[in-house]
């Protein structure tokens, strides 16, 4: 039972355009969400997070949007750069087990120069 | 500063053998986590340490898996009687405290032949 779903295994975007990566979750107890980026042969690198008390969090080119009623979050990257090409994982945790991150299966982003 | 380090980076072993995977967390981080990532999946939680004690080992798949953190810093994940299904990337993460963001190491890629 996949509690965190990333339904798009891959995405290609032109350099300079917006990349939108989506994530859906099923557990209404989740209250903290994160995005990690992963390059080949490296561990996941933390990108940005959002608490359920917010609906948007921004950090430079990266913005995460949370829609609690739809149990959906998205990561926007503007403008996209070739160095953003990586696998992006969405993760969630619940207040009862804040340390236990539940990850999606990832979306491979390719930014074309 | 130095990030989370894991050794070895790759480990090939034969079915039935015993393996140990080591994790050096970020200095000063009291919380340490092990995850396992199988091909095409996101990381899956295995165990969480707060200091020297395993606060939650609910993700360990069976009793062949065991982890220790005797001095509250370095941790070792031990797998007995390895099986081909144990082949995966084993990721270690650490955080300043249990409520803080987890930072991952590069992982150990385990292949059981």
JSON list of N, CA and C in Angstrom, two decimals, chain B residues 3-72:
[
{"chain": "B", "resi": 3, "resn": "UNK", "atom": "N", "xyz": [29.70, 15.61, 5.74]},
{"chain": "B", "resi": 3, "resn": "UNK", "atom": "CA", "xyz": [28.36, 15.05, 5.75]},
{"chain": "B", "resi": 3, "resn": "UNK", "atom": "C", "xyz": [28.37, 13.66, 6.32]},
{"chain": "B", "resi": 4, "resn": "UNK", "atom": "N", "xyz": [27.28, 12.96, 6.12]},
{"chain": "B", "resi": 4, "resn": "UNK", "atom": "CA", "xyz": [27.17, 11.56, 6.55]},
{"chain": "B", "resi": 4, "resn": "UNK", "atom": "C", "xyz": [28.04, 10.71, 5.62]},
{"chain": "B", "resi": 5, "resn": "UNK", "atom": "N", "xyz": [28.86, 9.85, 6.20]},
{"chain": "B", "resi": 5, "resn": "UNK", "atom": "CA", "xyz": [29.66, 8.97, 5.36]},
{"chain": "B", "resi": 5, "resn": "UNK", "atom": "C", "xyz": [29.29, 7.52, 5.64]},
{"chain": "B", "resi": 6, "resn": "UNK", "atom": "N", "xyz": [29.40, 6.70, 4.60]},
{"chain": "B", "resi": 6, "resn": "UNK", "atom": "CA", "xyz": [29.05, 5.29, 4.71]},
{"chain": "B", "resi": 6, "resn": "UNK", "atom": "C", "xyz": [30.13, 4.45, 4.04]},
{"chain": "B", "resi": 7, "resn": "UNK", "atom": "N", "xyz": [30.46, 3.36, 4.71]},
{"chain": "B", "resi": 7, "resn": "UNK", "atom": "CA", "xyz": [31.44, 2.43, 4.13]},
{"chain": "B", "resi": 7, "resn": "UNK", "atom": "C", "xyz": [30.95, 1.00, 4.32]},
{"chain": "B", "resi": 8, "resn": "UNK", "atom": "N", "xyz": [31.28, 0.10, 3.35]},
{"chain": "B", "resi": 8, "resn": "UNK", "atom": "CA", "xyz": [31.89, 0.44, 2.06]},
{"chain": "B", "resi": 8, "resn": "UNK", "atom": "C", "xyz": [30.85, 1.08, 1.13]},
{"chain": "B", "resi": 9, "resn": "UNK", "atom": "N", "xyz": [31.31, 1.60, 0.02]},
{"chain": "B", "resi": 9, "resn": "UNK", "atom": "CA", "xyz": [30.36, 2.17, -0.93]},
{"chain": "B", "resi": 9, "resn": "UNK", "atom": "C", "xyz": [29.66, 1.06, -1.72]},
{"chain": "B", "resi": 10, "resn": "UNK", "atom": "N", "xyz": [30.38, -0.03, -1.92]},
{"chain": "B", "resi": 10, "resn": "UNK", "atom": "CA", "xyz": [29.83, -1.20, -2.60]},
{"chain": "B", "resi": 10, "resn": "UNK", "atom": "C", "xyz": [30.26, -2.45, -1.85]},
{"chain": "B", "resi": 11, "resn": "UNK", "atom": "N", "xyz": [29.36, -3.42, -1.80]},
{"chain": "B", "resi": 11, "resn": "UNK", "atom": "CA", "xyz": [29.67, -4.69, -1.15]},
{"chain": "B", "resi": 11, "resn": "UNK", "atom": "C", "xyz": [29.02, -5.81, -1.94]},
{"chain": "B", "resi": 12, "resn": "UNK", "atom": "N", "xyz": [29.84, -6.75, -2.38]},
{"chain": "B", "resi": 12, "resn": "UNK", "atom": "CA", "xyz": [29.33, -7.93, -3.06]},
{"chain": "B", "resi": 12, "resn": "UNK", "atom": "C", "xyz": [29.60, -9.12, -2.15]},
{"chain": "B", "resi": 13, "resn": "UNK", "atom": "N", "xyz": [28.59, -9.91, -1.91]},
{"chain": "B", "resi": 13, "resn": "UNK", "atom": "CA", "xyz": [28.74, -11.07, -1.04]},
{"chain": "B", "resi": 13, "resn": "UNK", "atom": "C", "xyz": [27.95, -12.24, -1.61]},
{"chain": "B", "resi": 14, "resn": "UNK", "atom": "N", "xyz": [28.18, -13.38, -1.03]},
{"chain": "B", "resi": 14, "resn": "UNK", "atom": "CA", "xyz": [27.46, -14.57, -1.48]},
{"chain": "B", "resi": 14, "resn": "UNK", "atom": "C", "xyz": [26.31, -14.87, -0.54]},
{"chain": "B", "resi": 15, "resn": "UNK", "atom": "N", "xyz": [25.32, -15.46, -1.09]},
{"chain": "B", "resi": 15, "resn": "UNK", "atom": "CA", "xyz": [24.14, -15.87, -0.31]},
{"chain": "B", "resi": 15, "resn": "UNK", "atom": "C", "xyz": [24.60, -16.66, 0.91]},
{"chain": "B", "resi": 16, "resn": "UNK", "atom": "N", "xyz": [24.03, -16.31, 2.07]},
{"chain": "B", "resi": 16, "resn": "UNK", "atom": "CA", "xyz": [24.36, -17.01, 3.30]},
{"chain": "B", "resi": 16, "resn": "UNK", "atom": "C", "xyz": [25.44, -16.35, 4.13]},
{"chain": "B", "resi": 17, "resn": "UNK", "atom": "N", "xyz": [26.17, -15.39, 3.55]},
{"chain": "B", "resi": 17, "resn": "UNK", "atom": "CA", "xyz": [27.24, -14.75, 4.29]},
{"chain": "B", "resi": 17, "resn": "UNK", "atom": "C", "xyz": [26.71, -13.64, 5.20]},
{"chain": "B", "resi": 18, "resn": "UNK", "atom": "N", "xyz": [27.60, -13.18, 6.08]},
{"chain": "B", "resi": 18, "resn": "UNK", "atom": "CA", "xyz": [27.30, -12.11, 7.02]},
{"chain": "B", "resi": 18, "resn": "UNK", "atom": "C", "xyz": [27.95, -10.81, 6.53]},
{"chain": "B", "resi": 19, "resn": "UNK", "atom": "N", "xyz": [27.24, -9.69, 6.62]},
{"chain": "B", "resi": 19, "resn": "UNK", "atom": "CA", "xyz": [27.81, -8.41, 6.21]},
{"chain": "B", "resi": 19, "resn": "UNK", "atom": "C", "xyz": [27.56, -7.35, 7.27]},
{"chain": "B", "resi": 20, "resn": "UNK", "atom": "N", "xyz": [28.47, -6.40, 7.31]},
{"chain": "B", "resi": 20, "resn": "UNK", "atom": "CA", "xyz": [28.34, -5.23, 8.19]},
{"chain": "B", "resi": 20, "resn": "UNK", "atom": "C", "xyz": [28.49, -3.97, 7.36]},
{"chain": "B", "resi": 21, "resn": "UNK", "atom": "N", "xyz": [27.58, -3.05, 7.56]},
{"chain": "B", "resi": 21, "resn": "UNK", "atom": "CA", "xyz": [27.61, -1.78, 6.86]},
{"chain": "B", "resi": 21, "resn": "UNK", "atom": "C", "xyz": [27.75, -0.68, 7.90]},
{"chain": "B", "resi": 22, "resn": "UNK", "atom": "N", "xyz": [28.65, 0.27, 7.62]},
{"chain": "B", "resi": 22, "resn": "UNK", "atom": "CA", "xyz": [28.98, 1.28, 8.63]},
{"chain": "B", "resi": 22, "resn": "UNK", "atom": "C", "xyz": [28.47, 2.66, 8.22]},
{"chain": "B", "resi": 23, "resn": "UNK", "atom": "N", "xyz": [28.05, 3.42, 9.23]},
{"chain": "B", "resi": 23, "resn": "UNK", "atom": "CA", "xyz": [27.59, 4.79, 9.01]},
{"chain": "B", "resi": 23, "resn": "UNK", "atom": "C", "xyz": [28.23, 5.73, 10.02]},
{"chain": "B", "resi": 24, "resn": "UNK", "atom": "N", "xyz": [28.81, 6.82, 9.50]},
{"chain": "B", "resi": 24, "resn": "UNK", "atom": "CA", "xyz": [29.35, 7.89, 10.35]},
{"chain": "B", "resi": 24, "resn": "UNK", "atom": "C", "xyz": [28.44, 9.11, 10.18]},
{"chain": "B", "resi": 25, "resn": "UNK", "atom": "N", "xyz": [27.70, 9.46, 11.21]},
{"chain": "B", "resi": 25, "resn": "UNK", "atom": "CA", "xyz": [26.77, 10.58, 11.06]},
{"chain": "B", "resi": 25, "resn": "UNK", "atom": "C", "xyz": [27.49, 11.92, 11.09]},
{"chain": "B", "resi": 26, "resn": "UNK", "atom": "N", "xyz": [26.76, 12.97, 10.82]},
{"chain": "B", "resi": 26, "resn": "UNK", "atom": "CA", "xyz": [27.29, 14.32, 10.96]},
{"chain": "B", "resi": 26, "resn": "UNK", "atom": "C", "xyz": [27.59, 14.56, 12.44]},
{"chain": "B", "resi": 27, "resn": "UNK", "atom": "N", "xyz": [28.73, 15.16, 12.70]},
{"chain": "B", "resi": 27, "resn": "UNK", "atom": "CA", "xyz": [29.14, 15.39, 14.07]},
{"chain": "B", "resi": 27, "resn": "UNK", "atom": "C", "xyz": [28.10, 16.22, 14.82]},
{"chain": "B", "resi": 28, "resn": "UNK", "atom": "N", "xyz": [27.73, 15.72, 16.01]},
{"chain": "B", "resi": 28, "resn": "UNK", "atom": "CA", "xyz": [26.76, 16.45, 16.83]},
{"chain": "B", "resi": 28, "resn": "UNK", "atom": "C", "xyz": [25.32, 16.03, 16.60]},
{"chain": "B", "resi": 29, "resn": "UNK", "atom": "N", "xyz": [25.08, 15.22, 15.57]},
{"chain": "B", "resi": 29, "resn": "UNK", "atom": "CA", "xyz": [23.72, 14.74, 15.32]},
{"chain": "B", "resi": 29, "resn": "UNK", "atom": "C", "xyz": [23.42, 13.57, 16.27]},
{"chain": "B", "resi": 30, "resn": "UNK", "atom": "N", "xyz": [22.33, 13.73, 17.02]},
{"chain": "B", "resi": 30, "resn": "UNK", "atom": "CA", "xyz": [22.00, 12.69, 18.00]},
{"chain": "B", "resi": 30, "resn": "UNK", "atom": "C", "xyz": [21.12, 11.60, 17.42]},
{"chain": "B", "resi": 31, "resn": "UNK", "atom": "N", "xyz": [20.39, 11.93, 16.37]},
{"chain": "B", "resi": 31, "resn": "UNK", "atom": "CA", "xyz": [19.48, 10.95, 15.78]},
{"chain": "B", "resi": 31, "resn": "UNK", "atom": "C", "xyz": [20.10, 10.35, 14.51]},
{"chain": "B", "resi": 32, "resn": "UNK", "atom": "N", "xyz": [19.91, 9.04, 14.37]},
{"chain": "B", "resi": 32, "resn": "UNK", "atom": "CA", "xyz": [20.48, 8.33, 13.22]},
{"chain": "B", "resi": 32, "resn": "UNK", "atom": "C", "xyz": [19.45, 7.34, 12.70]},
{"chain": "B", "resi": 33, "resn": "UNK", "atom": "N", "xyz": [19.39, 7.21, 11.39]},
{"chain": "B", "resi": 33, "resn": "UNK", "atom": "CA", "xyz": [18.37, 6.40, 10.74]},
{"chain": "B", "resi": 33, "resn": "UNK", "atom": "C", "xyz": [19.02, 5.52, 9.66]},
{"chain": "B", "resi": 34, "resn": "UNK", "atom": "N", "xyz": [18.44, 4.34, 9.48]},
{"chain": "B", "resi": 34, "resn": "UNK", "atom": "CA", "xyz": [18.80, 3.49, 8.36]},
{"chain": "B", "resi": 34, "resn": "UNK", "atom": "C", "xyz": [17.56, 3.31, 7.49]},
{"chain": "B", "resi": 35, "resn": "UNK", "atom": "N", "xyz": [17.79, 3.40, 6.18]},
{"chain": "B", "resi": 35, "resn": "UNK", "atom": "CA", "xyz": [16.75, 3.15, 5.19]},
{"chain": "B", "resi": 35, "resn": "UNK", "atom": "C", "xyz": [17.31, 2.16, 4.17]},
{"chain": "B", "resi": 36, "resn": "UNK", "atom": "N", "xyz": [16.40, 1.53, 3.45]},
{"chain": "B", "resi": 36, "resn": "UNK", "atom": "CA", "xyz": [16.81, 0.63, 2.37]},
{"chain": "B", "resi": 36, "resn": "UNK", "atom": "C", "xyz": [16.07, 1.06, 1.10]},
{"chain": "B", "resi": 37, "resn": "UNK", "atom": "N", "xyz": [16.83, 1.15, 0.01]},
{"chain": "B", "resi": 37, "resn": "UNK", "atom": "CA", "xyz": [16.21, 1.53, -1.26]},
{"chain": "B", "resi": 37, "resn": "UNK", "atom": "C", "xyz": [16.43, 0.43, -2.28]},
{"chain": "B", "resi": 38, "resn": "UNK", "atom": "N", "xyz": [15.33, -0.18, -2.68]},
{"chain": "B", "resi": 38, "resn": "UNK", "atom": "CA", "xyz": [15.38, -1.20, -3.73]},
{"chain": "B", "resi": 38, "resn": "UNK", "atom": "C", "xyz": [15.21, -0.52, -5.08]},
{"chain": "B", "resi": 39, "resn": "UNK", "atom": "N", "xyz": [15.57, -1.25, -6.14]},
{"chain": "B", "resi": 39, "resn": "UNK", "atom": "CA", "xyz": [15.54, -0.68, -7.48]},
{"chain": "B", "resi": 39, "resn": "UNK", "atom": "C", "xyz": [14.14, -0.19, -7.84]},
{"chain": "B", "resi": 40, "resn": "UNK", "atom": "N", "xyz": [14.05, 1.07, -8.27]},
{"chain": "B", "resi": 40, "resn": "UNK", "atom": "CA", "xyz": [12.78, 1.62, -8.70]},
{"chain": "B", "resi": 40, "resn": "UNK", "atom": "C", "xyz": [11.86, 2.07, -7.57]},
{"chain": "B", "resi": 41, "resn": "UNK", "atom": "N", "xyz": [12.36, 2.02, -6.35]},
{"chain": "B", "resi": 41, "resn": "UNK", "atom": "CA", "xyz": [11.55, 2.40, -5.20]},
{"chain": "B", "resi": 41, "resn": "UNK", "atom": "C", "xyz": [12.19, 3.58, -4.47]},
{"chain": "B", "resi": 42, "resn": "UNK", "atom": "N", "xyz": [11.41, 4.18, -3.60]},
{"chain": "B", "resi": 42, "resn": "UNK", "atom": "CA", "xyz": [11.97, 5.19, -2.72]},
{"chain": "B", "resi": 42, "resn": "UNK", "atom": "C", "xyz": [12.57, 4.53, -1.49]},
{"chain": "B", "resi": 43, "resn": "UNK", "atom": "N", "xyz": [13.35, 5.26, -0.72]},
{"chain": "B", "resi": 43, "resn": "UNK", "atom": "CA", "xyz": [13.91, 4.69, 0.51]},
{"chain": "B", "resi": 43, "resn": "UNK", "atom": "C", "xyz": [12.81, 4.23, 1.46]},
{"chain": "B", "resi": 44, "resn": "UNK", "atom": "N", "xyz": [13.05, 3.11, 2.14]},
{"chain": "B", "resi": 44, "resn": "UNK", "atom": "CA", "xyz": [12.11, 2.58, 3.13]},
{"chain": "B", "resi": 44, "resn": "UNK", "atom": "C", "xyz": [12.78, 2.54, 4.49]},
{"chain": "B", "resi": 45, "resn": "UNK", "atom": "N", "xyz": [12.09, 3.06, 5.48]},
{"chain": "B", "resi": 45, "resn": "UNK", "atom": "CA", "xyz": [12.61, 3.15, 6.84]},
{"chain": "B", "resi": 45, "resn": "UNK", "atom": "C", "xyz": [12.90, 1.77, 7.42]},
{"chain": "B", "resi": 46, "resn": "UNK", "atom": "N", "xyz": [14.05, 1.64, 8.07]},
{"chain": "B", "resi": 46, "resn": "UNK", "atom": "CA", "xyz": [14.41, 0.41, 8.76]},
{"chain": "B", "resi": 46, "resn": "UNK", "atom": "C", "xyz": [14.44, 0.59, 10.28]},
{"chain": "B", "resi": 47, "resn": "UNK", "atom": "N", "xyz": [15.23, 1.56, 10.74]},
{"chain": "B", "resi": 47, "resn": "UNK", "atom": "CA", "xyz": [15.46, 1.70, 12.18]},
{"chain": "B", "resi": 47, "resn": "UNK", "atom": "C", "xyz": [15.91, 3.13, 12.49]},
{"chain": "B", "resi": 48, "resn": "UNK", "atom": "N", "xyz": [15.60, 3.56, 13.71]},
{"chain": "B", "resi": 48, "resn": "UNK", "atom": "CA", "xyz": [15.94, 4.90, 14.17]},
{"chain": "B", "resi": 48, "resn": "UNK", "atom": "C", "xyz": [16.61, 4.80, 15.55]},
{"chain": "B", "resi": 49, "resn": "UNK", "atom": "N", "xyz": [17.73, 5.50, 15.69]},
{"chain": "B", "resi": 49, "resn": "UNK", "atom": "CA", "xyz": [18.44, 5.58, 16.97]},
{"chain": "B", "resi": 49, "resn": "UNK", "atom": "C", "xyz": [18.36, 7.00, 17.51]},
{"chain": "B", "resi": 50, "resn": "UNK", "atom": "N", "xyz": [18.09, 7.10, 18.79]},
{"chain": "B", "resi": 50, "resn": "UNK", "atom": "CA", "xyz": [18.26, 8.37, 19.49]},
{"chain": "B", "resi": 50, "resn": "UNK", "atom": "C", "xyz": [19.36, 8.11, 20.51]},
{"chain": "B", "resi": 51, "resn": "UNK", "atom": "N", "xyz": [20.52, 8.68, 20.28]},
{"chain": "B", "resi": 51, "resn": "UNK", "atom": "CA", "xyz": [21.66, 8.35, 21.12]},
{"chain": "B", "resi": 51, "resn": "UNK", "atom": "C", "xyz": [22.10, 6.92, 20.85]},
{"chain": "B", "resi": 52, "resn": "UNK", "atom": "N", "xyz": [22.27, 6.15, 21.90]},
{"chain": "B", "resi": 52, "resn": "UNK", "atom": "CA", "xyz": [22.77, 4.77, 21.75]},
{"chain": "B", "resi": 52, "resn": "UNK", "atom": "C", "xyz": [21.65, 3.76, 21.55]},
{"chain": "B", "resi": 53, "resn": "UNK", "atom": "N", "xyz": [20.43, 4.14, 21.88]},
{"chain": "B", "resi": 53, "resn": "UNK", "atom": "CA", "xyz": [19.36, 3.16, 21.84]},
{"chain": "B", "resi": 53, "resn": "UNK", "atom": "C", "xyz": [18.53, 3.19, 20.58]},
{"chain": "B", "resi": 54, "resn": "UNK", "atom": "N", "xyz": [18.10, 2.01, 20.16]},
{"chain": "B", "resi": 54, "resn": "UNK", "atom": "CA", "xyz": [17.20, 1.92, 19.01]},
{"chain": "B", "resi": 54, "resn": "UNK", "atom": "C", "xyz": [15.80, 2.28, 19.48]},
{"chain": "B", "resi": 55, "resn": "UNK", "atom": "N", "xyz": [15.34, 3.46, 19.10]},
{"chain": "B", "resi": 55, "resn": "UNK", "atom": "CA", "xyz": [14.03, 3.93, 19.55]},
{"chain": "B", "resi": 55, "resn": "UNK", "atom": "C", "xyz": [12.90, 3.30, 18.76]},
{"chain": "B", "resi": 56, "resn": "UNK", "atom": "N", "xyz": [13.18, 2.88, 17.52]},
{"chain": "B", "resi": 56, "resn": "UNK", "atom": "CA", "xyz": [12.15, 2.27, 16.69]},
{"chain": "B", "resi": 56, "resn": "UNK", "atom": "C", "xyz": [12.84, 1.38, 15.67]},
{"chain": "B", "resi": 57, "resn": "UNK", "atom": "N", "xyz": [12.65, 0.08, 15.77]},
{"chain": "B", "resi": 57, "resn": "UNK", "atom": "CA", "xyz": [13.23, -0.85, 14.80]},
{"chain": "B", "resi": 57, "resn": "UNK", "atom": "C", "xyz": [12.15, -1.56, 14.01]},
{"chain": "B", "resi": 58, "resn": "UNK", "atom": "N", "xyz": [10.99, -0.93, 13.92]},
{"chain": "B", "resi": 58, "resn": "UNK", "atom": "CA", "xyz": [9.83, -1.57, 13.31]},
{"chain": "B", "resi": 58, "resn": "UNK", "atom": "C", "xyz": [9.99, -1.84, 11.81]},
{"chain": "B", "resi": 59, "resn": "UNK", "atom": "N", "xyz": [10.95, -1.16, 11.17]},
{"chain": "B", "resi": 59, "resn": "UNK", "atom": "CA", "xyz": [11.14, -1.34, 9.74]},
{"chain": "B", "resi": 59, "resn": "UNK", "atom": "C", "xyz": [12.09, -2.47, 9.38]},
{"chain": "B", "resi": 60, "resn": "UNK", "atom": "N", "xyz": [12.77, -3.04, 10.35]},
{"chain": "B", "resi": 60, "resn": "UNK", "atom": "CA", "xyz": [13.67, -4.16, 10.04]},
{"chain": "B", "resi": 60, "resn": "UNK", "atom": "C", "xyz": [12.84, -5.33, 9.52]},
{"chain": "B", "resi": 61, "resn": "UNK", "atom": "N", "xyz": [13.19, -5.89, 8.37]},
{"chain": "B", "resi": 61, "resn": "UNK", "atom": "CA", "xyz": [12.33, -6.89, 7.73]},
{"chain": "B", "resi": 61, "resn": "UNK", "atom": "C", "xyz": [12.23, -8.21, 8.49]},
{"chain": "B", "resi": 62, "resn": "UNK", "atom": "N", "xyz": [13.26, -8.61, 9.19]},
{"chain": "B", "resi": 62, "resn": "UNK", "atom": "CA", "xyz": [13.23, -9.87, 9.95]},
{"chain": "B", "resi": 62, "resn": "UNK", "atom": "C", "xyz": [14.43, -9.89, 10.90]},
{"chain": "B", "resi": 63, "resn": "UNK", "atom": "N", "xyz": [14.55, -10.98, 11.64]},
{"chain": "B", "resi": 63, "resn": "UNK", "atom": "CA", "xyz": [15.59, -11.02, 12.68]},
{"chain": "B", "resi": 63, "resn": "UNK", "atom": "C", "xyz": [16.99, -11.27, 12.14]},
{"chain": "B", "resi": 64, "resn": "UNK", "atom": "N", "xyz": [17.14, -11.34, 10.83]},
{"chain": "B", "resi": 64, "resn": "UNK", "atom": "CA", "xyz": [18.49, -11.43, 10.26]},
{"chain": "B", "resi": 64, "resn": "UNK", "atom": "C", "xyz": [19.17, -10.05, 10.27]},
{"chain": "B", "resi": 65, "resn": "UNK", "atom": "N", "xyz": [18.34, -9.03, 10.43]},
{"chain": "B", "resi": 65, "resn": "UNK", "atom": "CA", "xyz": [18.84, -7.66, 10.41]},
{"chain": "B", "resi": 65, "resn": "UNK", "atom": "C", "xyz": [18.96, -7.13, 11.84]},
{"chain": "B", "resi": 66, "resn": "UNK", "atom": "N", "xyz": [20.10, -6.47, 12.10]},
{"chain": "B", "resi": 66, "resn": "UNK", "atom": "CA", "xyz": [20.33, -5.91, 13.43]},
{"chain": "B", "resi": 66, "resn": "UNK", "atom": "C", "xyz": [21.21, -4.69, 13.28]},
{"chain": "B", "resi": 67, "resn": "UNK", "atom": "N", "xyz": [21.01, -3.69, 14.10]},
{"chain": "B", "resi": 67, "resn": "UNK", "atom": "CA", "xyz": [21.85, -2.50, 14.04]},
{"chain": "B", "resi": 67, "resn": "UNK", "atom": "C", "xyz": [22.25, -2.07, 15.44]},
{"chain": "B", "resi": 68, "resn": "UNK", "atom": "N", "xyz": [23.43, -1.48, 15.55]},
{"chain": "B", "resi": 68, "resn": "UNK", "atom": "CA", "xyz": [23.93, -1.00, 16.84]},
{"chain": "B", "resi": 68, "resn": "UNK", "atom": "C", "xyz": [24.51, 0.39, 16.68]},
{"chain": "B", "resi": 69, "resn": "UNK", "atom": "N", "xyz": [24.57, 1.08, 17.80]},
{"chain": "B", "resi": 69, "resn": "UNK", "atom": "CA", "xyz": [25.19, 2.41, 17.84]},
{"chain": "B", "resi": 69, "resn": "UNK", "atom": "C", "xyz": [25.75, 2.58, 19.26]},
{"chain": "B", "resi": 70, "resn": "UNK", "atom": "N", "xyz": [26.79, 1.83, 19.59]},
{"chain": "B", "resi": 70, "resn": "UNK", "atom": "CA", "xyz": [27.24, 1.66, 20.98]},
{"chain": "B", "resi": 70, "resn": "UNK", "atom": "C", "xyz": [27.66, 2.94, 21.69]},
{"chain": "B", "resi": 71, "resn": "UNK", "atom": "N", "xyz": [28.20, 3.91, 20.95]},
{"chain": "B", "resi": 71, "resn": "UNK", "atom": "CA", "xyz": [28.67, 5.13, 21.62]},
{"chain": "B", "resi": 71, "resn": "UNK", "atom": "C", "xyz": [27.88, 6.35, 21.18]},
{"chain": "B", "resi": 72, "resn": "UNK", "atom": "N", "xyz": [26.77, 6.14, 20.55]},
{"chain": "B", "resi": 72, "resn": "UNK", "atom": "CA", "xyz": [25.92, 7.26, 20.17]},
{"chain": "B", "resi": 72, "resn": "UNK", "atom": "C", "xyz": [26.40, 8.04, 18.97]}
]
